[in-house]
Structures are given as structure tokens and as C-alpha cells.
Short mmCIF file of C-alpha atoms in Angstrom, two decimals:
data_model
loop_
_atom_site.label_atom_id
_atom_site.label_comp_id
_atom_site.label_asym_id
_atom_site.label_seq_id
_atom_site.Cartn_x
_atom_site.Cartn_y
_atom_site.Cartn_z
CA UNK A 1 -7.40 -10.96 -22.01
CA UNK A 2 -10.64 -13.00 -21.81
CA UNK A 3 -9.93 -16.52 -20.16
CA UNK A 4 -12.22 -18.19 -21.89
CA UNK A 5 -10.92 -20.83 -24.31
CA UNK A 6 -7.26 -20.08 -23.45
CA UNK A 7 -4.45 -22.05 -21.99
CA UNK A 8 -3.10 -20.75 -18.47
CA UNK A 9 0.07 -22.65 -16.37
CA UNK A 10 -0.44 -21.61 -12.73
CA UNK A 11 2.68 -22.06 -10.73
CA UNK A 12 1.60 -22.71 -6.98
CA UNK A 13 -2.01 -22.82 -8.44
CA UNK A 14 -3.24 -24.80 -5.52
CA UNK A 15 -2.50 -22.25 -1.98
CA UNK A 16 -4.45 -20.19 -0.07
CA UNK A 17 -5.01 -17.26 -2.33
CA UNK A 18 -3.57 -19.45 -5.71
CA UNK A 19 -6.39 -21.96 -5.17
CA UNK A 20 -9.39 -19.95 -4.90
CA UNK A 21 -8.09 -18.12 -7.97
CA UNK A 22 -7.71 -21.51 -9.74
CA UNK A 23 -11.62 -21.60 -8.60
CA UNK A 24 -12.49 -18.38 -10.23
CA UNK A 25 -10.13 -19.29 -13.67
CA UNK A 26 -12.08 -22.40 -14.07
CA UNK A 27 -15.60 -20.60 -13.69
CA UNK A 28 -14.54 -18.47 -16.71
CA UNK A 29 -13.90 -20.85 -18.82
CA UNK A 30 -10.17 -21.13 -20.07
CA UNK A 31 -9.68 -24.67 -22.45
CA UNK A 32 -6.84 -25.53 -19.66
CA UNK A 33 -5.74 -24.94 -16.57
CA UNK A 34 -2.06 -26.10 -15.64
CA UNK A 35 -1.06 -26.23 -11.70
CA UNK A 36 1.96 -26.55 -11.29
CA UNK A 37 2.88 -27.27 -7.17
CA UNK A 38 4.92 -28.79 -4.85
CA UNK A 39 2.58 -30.56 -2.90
CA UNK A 40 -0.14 -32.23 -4.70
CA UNK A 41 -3.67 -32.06 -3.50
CA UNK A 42 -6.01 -34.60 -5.23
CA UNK A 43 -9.47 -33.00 -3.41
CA UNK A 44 -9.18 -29.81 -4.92
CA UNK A 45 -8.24 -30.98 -8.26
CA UNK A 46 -11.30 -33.16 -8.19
CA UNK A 47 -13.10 -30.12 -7.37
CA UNK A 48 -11.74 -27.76 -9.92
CA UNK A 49 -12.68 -30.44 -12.58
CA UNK A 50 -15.93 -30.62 -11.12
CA UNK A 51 -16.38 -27.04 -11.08
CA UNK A 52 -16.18 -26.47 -14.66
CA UNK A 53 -16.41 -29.90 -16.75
CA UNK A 54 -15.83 -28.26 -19.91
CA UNK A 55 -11.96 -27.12 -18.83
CA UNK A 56 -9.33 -29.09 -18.69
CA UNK A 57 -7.65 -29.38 -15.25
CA UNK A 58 -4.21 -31.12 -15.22
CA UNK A 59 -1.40 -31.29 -12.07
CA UNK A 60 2.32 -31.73 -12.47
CA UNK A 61 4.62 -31.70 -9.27
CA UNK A 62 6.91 -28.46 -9.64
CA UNK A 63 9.66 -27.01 -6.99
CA UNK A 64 10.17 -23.37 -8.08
CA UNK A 65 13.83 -23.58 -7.02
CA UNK A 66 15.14 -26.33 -9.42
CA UNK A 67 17.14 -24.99 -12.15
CA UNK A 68 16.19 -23.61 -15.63
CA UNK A 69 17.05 -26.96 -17.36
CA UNK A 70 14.71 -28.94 -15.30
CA UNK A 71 11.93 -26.04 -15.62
CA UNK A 72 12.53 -26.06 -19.04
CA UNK A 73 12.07 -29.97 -19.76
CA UNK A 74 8.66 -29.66 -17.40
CA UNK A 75 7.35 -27.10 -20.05
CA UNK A 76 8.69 -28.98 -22.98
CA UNK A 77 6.17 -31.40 -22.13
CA UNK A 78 3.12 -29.34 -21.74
CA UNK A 79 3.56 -27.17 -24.78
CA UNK A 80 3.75 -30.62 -26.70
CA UNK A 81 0.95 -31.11 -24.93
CA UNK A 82 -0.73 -28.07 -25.28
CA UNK A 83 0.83 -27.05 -28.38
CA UNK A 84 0.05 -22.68 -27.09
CA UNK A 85 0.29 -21.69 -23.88
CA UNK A 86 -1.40 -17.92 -23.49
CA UNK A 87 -0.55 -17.22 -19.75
CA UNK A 88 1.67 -18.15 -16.91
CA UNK A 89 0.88 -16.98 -13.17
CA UNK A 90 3.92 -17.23 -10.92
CA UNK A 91 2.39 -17.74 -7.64
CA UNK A 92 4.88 -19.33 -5.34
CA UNK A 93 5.62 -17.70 -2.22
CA UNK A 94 6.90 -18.46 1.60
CA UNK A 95 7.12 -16.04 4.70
CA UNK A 96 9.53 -17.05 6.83
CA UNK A 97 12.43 -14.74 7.50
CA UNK A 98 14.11 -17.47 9.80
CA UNK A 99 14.59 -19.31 6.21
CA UNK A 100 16.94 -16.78 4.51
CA UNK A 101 18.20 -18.67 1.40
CA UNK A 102 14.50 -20.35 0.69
CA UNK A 103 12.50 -17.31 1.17
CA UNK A 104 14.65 -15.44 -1.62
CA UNK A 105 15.20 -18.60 -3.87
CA UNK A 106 10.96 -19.21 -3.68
CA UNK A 107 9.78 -15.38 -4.07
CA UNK A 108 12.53 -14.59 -6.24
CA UNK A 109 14.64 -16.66 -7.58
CA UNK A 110 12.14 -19.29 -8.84
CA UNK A 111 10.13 -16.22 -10.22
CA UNK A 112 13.15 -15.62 -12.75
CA UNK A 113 14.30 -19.19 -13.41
CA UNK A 114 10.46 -20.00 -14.60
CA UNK A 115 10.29 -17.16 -16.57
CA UNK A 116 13.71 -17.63 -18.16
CA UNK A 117 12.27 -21.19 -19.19
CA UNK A 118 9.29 -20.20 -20.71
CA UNK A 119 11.02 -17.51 -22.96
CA UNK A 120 12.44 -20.70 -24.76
CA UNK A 121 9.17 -21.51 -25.91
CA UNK A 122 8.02 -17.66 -26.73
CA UNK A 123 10.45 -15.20 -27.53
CA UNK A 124 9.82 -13.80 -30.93
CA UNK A 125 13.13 -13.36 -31.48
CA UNK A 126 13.38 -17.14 -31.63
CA UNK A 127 10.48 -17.45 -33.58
CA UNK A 128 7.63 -18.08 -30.68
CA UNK A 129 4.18 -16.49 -30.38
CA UNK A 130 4.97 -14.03 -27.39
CA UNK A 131 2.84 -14.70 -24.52
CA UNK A 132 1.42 -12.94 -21.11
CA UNK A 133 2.96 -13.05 -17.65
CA UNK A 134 1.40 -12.49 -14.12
CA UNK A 135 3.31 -12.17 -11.39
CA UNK A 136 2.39 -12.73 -7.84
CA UNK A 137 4.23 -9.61 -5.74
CA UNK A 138 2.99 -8.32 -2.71
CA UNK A 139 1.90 -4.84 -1.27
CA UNK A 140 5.55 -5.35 0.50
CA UNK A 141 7.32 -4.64 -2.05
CA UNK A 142 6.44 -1.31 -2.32
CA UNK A 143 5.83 -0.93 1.59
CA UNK A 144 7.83 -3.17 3.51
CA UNK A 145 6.90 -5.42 6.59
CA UNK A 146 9.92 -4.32 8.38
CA UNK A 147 9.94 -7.17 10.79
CA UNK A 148 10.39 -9.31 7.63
CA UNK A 149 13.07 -7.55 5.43
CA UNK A 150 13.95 -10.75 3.98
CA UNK A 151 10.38 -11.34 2.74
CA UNK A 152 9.54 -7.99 1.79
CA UNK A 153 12.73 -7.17 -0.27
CA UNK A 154 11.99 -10.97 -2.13
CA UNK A 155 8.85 -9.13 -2.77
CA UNK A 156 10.65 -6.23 -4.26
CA UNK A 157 12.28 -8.07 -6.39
CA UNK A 158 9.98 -9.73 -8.40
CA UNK A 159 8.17 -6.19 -8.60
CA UNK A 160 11.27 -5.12 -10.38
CA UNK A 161 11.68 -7.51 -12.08
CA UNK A 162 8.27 -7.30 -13.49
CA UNK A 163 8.44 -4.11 -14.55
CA UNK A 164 11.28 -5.10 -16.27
CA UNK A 165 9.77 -7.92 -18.42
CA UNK A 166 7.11 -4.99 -19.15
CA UNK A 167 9.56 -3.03 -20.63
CA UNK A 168 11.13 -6.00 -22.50
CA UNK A 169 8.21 -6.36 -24.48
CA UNK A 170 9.05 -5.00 -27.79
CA UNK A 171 12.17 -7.40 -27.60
CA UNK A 172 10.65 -10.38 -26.49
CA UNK A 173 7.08 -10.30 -27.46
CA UNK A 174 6.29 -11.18 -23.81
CA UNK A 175 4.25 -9.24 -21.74
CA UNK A 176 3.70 -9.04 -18.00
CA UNK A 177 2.53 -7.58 -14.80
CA UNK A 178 2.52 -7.42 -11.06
CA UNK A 179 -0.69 -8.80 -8.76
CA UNK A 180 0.46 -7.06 -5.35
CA UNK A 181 -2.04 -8.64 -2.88
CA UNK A 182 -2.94 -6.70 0.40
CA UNK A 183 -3.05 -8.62 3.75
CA UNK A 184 -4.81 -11.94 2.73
CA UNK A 185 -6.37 -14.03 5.55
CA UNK A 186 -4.13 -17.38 4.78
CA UNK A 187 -2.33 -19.72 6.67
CA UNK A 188 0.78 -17.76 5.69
CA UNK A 189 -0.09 -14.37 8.10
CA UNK A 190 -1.32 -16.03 10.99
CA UNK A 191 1.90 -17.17 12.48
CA UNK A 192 5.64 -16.89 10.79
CA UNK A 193 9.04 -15.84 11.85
CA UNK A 194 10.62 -12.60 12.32
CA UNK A 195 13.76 -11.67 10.98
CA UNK A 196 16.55 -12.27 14.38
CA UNK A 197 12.81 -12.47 16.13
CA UNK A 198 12.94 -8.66 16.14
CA UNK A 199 8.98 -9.35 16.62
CA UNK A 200 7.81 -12.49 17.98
CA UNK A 201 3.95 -11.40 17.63
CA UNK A 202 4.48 -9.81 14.39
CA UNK A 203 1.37 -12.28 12.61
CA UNK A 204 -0.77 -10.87 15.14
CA UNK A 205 0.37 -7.53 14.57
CA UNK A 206 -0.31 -7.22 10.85
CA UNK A 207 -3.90 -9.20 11.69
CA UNK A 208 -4.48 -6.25 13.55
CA UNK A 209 -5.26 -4.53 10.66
CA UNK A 210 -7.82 -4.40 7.46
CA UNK A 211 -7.66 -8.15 5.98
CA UNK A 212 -9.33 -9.88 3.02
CA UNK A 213 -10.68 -13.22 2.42
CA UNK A 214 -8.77 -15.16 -0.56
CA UNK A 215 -12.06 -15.33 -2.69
CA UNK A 216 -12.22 -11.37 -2.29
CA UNK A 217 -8.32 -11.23 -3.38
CA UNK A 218 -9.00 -13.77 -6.16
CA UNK A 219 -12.09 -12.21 -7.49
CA UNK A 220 -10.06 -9.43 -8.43
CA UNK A 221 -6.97 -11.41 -9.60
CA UNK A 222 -9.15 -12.93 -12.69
CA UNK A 223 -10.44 -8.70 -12.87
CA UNK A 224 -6.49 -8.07 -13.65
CA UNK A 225 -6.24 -10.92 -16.03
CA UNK A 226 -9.17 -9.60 -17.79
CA UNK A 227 -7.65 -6.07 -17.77
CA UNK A 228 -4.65 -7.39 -19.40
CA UNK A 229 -2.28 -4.02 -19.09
CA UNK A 230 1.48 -4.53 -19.83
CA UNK A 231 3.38 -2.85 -16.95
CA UNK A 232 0.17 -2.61 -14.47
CA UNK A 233 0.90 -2.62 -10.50
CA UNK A 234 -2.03 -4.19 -9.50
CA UNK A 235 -2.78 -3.69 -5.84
CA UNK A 236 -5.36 -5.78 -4.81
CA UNK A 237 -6.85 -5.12 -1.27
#
């Protein structure tokens, strides 16, 4: 799917690898970009508008884990708004296996509950346009960070689920797939809690290994985009 001229919601559009992919969006050109976050961050809004004058950058404050209802009236107001919305990126994500409930309800739980909402605005069986889905997985979850179960199996999850939606297709009109990101050099590796502390160094541990910078992981995000395959696993490392 060429970005150019389309309309793209980016849930946690604005993180360490989500904002230098927002960077790399906006240099190809889509009509909008939607970033959807938790935390708002003026300065790099200003700079994604600056980046690209031509595309339209907007910002509405989003917690992944709020119910469907409350996703769903957010998205009533930017498909009045946008009237077609061509592709959603779920990008939230935590890792912190001391935060149990949070970890699943972020990496998984918000994955489904957004996607639930948007189907409201694209099932074909209700008389929408179908649309594309990208999911943010992780290498994890098809090779698990033991010391982090709790992560990795989040992870696993919303792989599954993926492939699922993929499958769904024919039904739904919706397509999807899975951006599995390698180890990323964000804040997110270089310190965070073990499950029981089975491994207090385990940040330094996994930076003991092969990394990537967040422009080299988003560089080949937009790549998948472009690729556009129903069902791909993208590993990107």
C-alpha cells in the first residue's frame, strides 16, 4: 500500500521506535497522520508538521486500556473527520513484568479493544470499506525473553491474534499483519523488571547482543506498509 495520499491512525505514534516511524510516514507523503498517545508531546508534533507541510499531522490523547465504547466514540470523531481511514498501526507497548495486569492489558488487551472499535466503522458486513491493520508484535512472541514471560507471552498474543484478523479477511474485509521488531535501542531495553526478579541485569543482558537504532527499525516498518501482505510476520532486525 503506497502511503502517499492516504489516511493512517497511529496508536502510540509518538515512542521510541513509533516516533521515528511517524518521521518516515510523514516523509512519504500520506494526506494524514493520526497519533493517538497517552502522553502528548508538542515538540515532535511541531516537528512532524514541519517535516512534511503538505500532510496533515493531528494528536488526540488515547489510553489503550479504556474500553471499546470510549475507543469507539474517539474514532467516531476522526472518521467524521476524516470521512476514510486506510490504516491503523497499533503500537502501544510496556516491558515491565513487575506490572502484571498493565503489561497484558497494554500489549494485549488494548490491541483487541482498538481493533474491535474500528471494525464498527469497516466491516463489510456492516456496510464499511474494509481497511488495513498493522500490528506492533515483537520477535518475543515467537522466541521468548524468558526472564519476562509476562511480556513475551503479551507479545504472543497479539501475534495470534494477528494472524487471526488475517484469516478473518474474507468476513470482515479487514486485513492485517504483524511488525515483530528485533532488539531496538529504546528507553524500553535499557533497564526494566524481571518477572519475581529472576534476573536483575536482564536489560544489560539482552544489550549484550546485536541491537538496532529506531530509524533502522522504522525504515523498514514503512518497507512493510509498502509491502502490504495480509498474514505477513514481519521480522524486522
Amino acid at each position: 500500500m503506497a502511503i502517499a495520499n492516504k489516511n493512517i491512525i497511529f496508536v502510540a505514534g509518538l515512542g521510541g521506535i513509533g516516533l521515528d516511524t511517524s518521521r518516515e510516514i510523514v516523509k512519504s507523503g500520506p494526506k494524514n497522520l493520526v497519533i493517538l498517545d497517552r502522553i502528548e508531546n508538542p515538540t515532535a508534533i511541531a516537528e512532524l508538521k514541519a517535516l512534511n507541510p503538505k500532510v496533515t499531522v493531528t494528536f488526540y490523547p488515547y489510553d489503550v486500556t479504556v474500553p471499546v465504547a470510549e475507543t469507539t466514540k474517539l474514532l467516531k470523531t476522526i472518521f467524521a473527520k476524516l470521512k476514510i481511514v486506510d490504516l491503523l498501526i497499533n503500537g502501544a507497548g510496556i516491558l515491565d513484568d513487575h506490572q502484571i495486569e498493565r503489561t497484558i492489558a497494554v500489549n494485549f488487551t488494548g490491541t483487541v479493544n482498538t481493533t474491535t472499535a474500528i471494525m464498527e466503522f469497516w466491516d463489510k458486513r456492516k456496510g464499511g470499506p474494509g481497511g488495513v491493520i498493522a500490528n506492533i508484535c515483537s520477535v518475543t512472541g515467537f522466541n521468548a525473553i524468558y526472564q519476562v514471560p509476562v511480556y513475551s507471552a503479551s507479545k504472543a498474543a497479539a501475534l495470534s491474534f494477528t494472524n487471526s484478523l488475517a484469516r478473518l479477511a474474507p468476513i470482515t474485509g479487514v486485513t492485517a499483519y504483524s511488525i515483530n521488531p528485533g532488539i531496538t535501542r529504546t528507553p524500553l531495553v535499557h533497564k526494566f523488571n524481571s518477572w519475581l526478579d529472576v534476573e536483575p541485569r536482564v536489560g544489560e543482558l539482552l544489550l549484550e547482543h546485536p541491537t538496532q537504532t529506531t530509524l533502522e527499525c522504522a525504515q523498514n516498518f514503512v518497507k512493510a506498509i509498502e509491502a502490504n501482505q495480509n498474514g505477513a510476520i514481519w521480522q524486522l532486525d
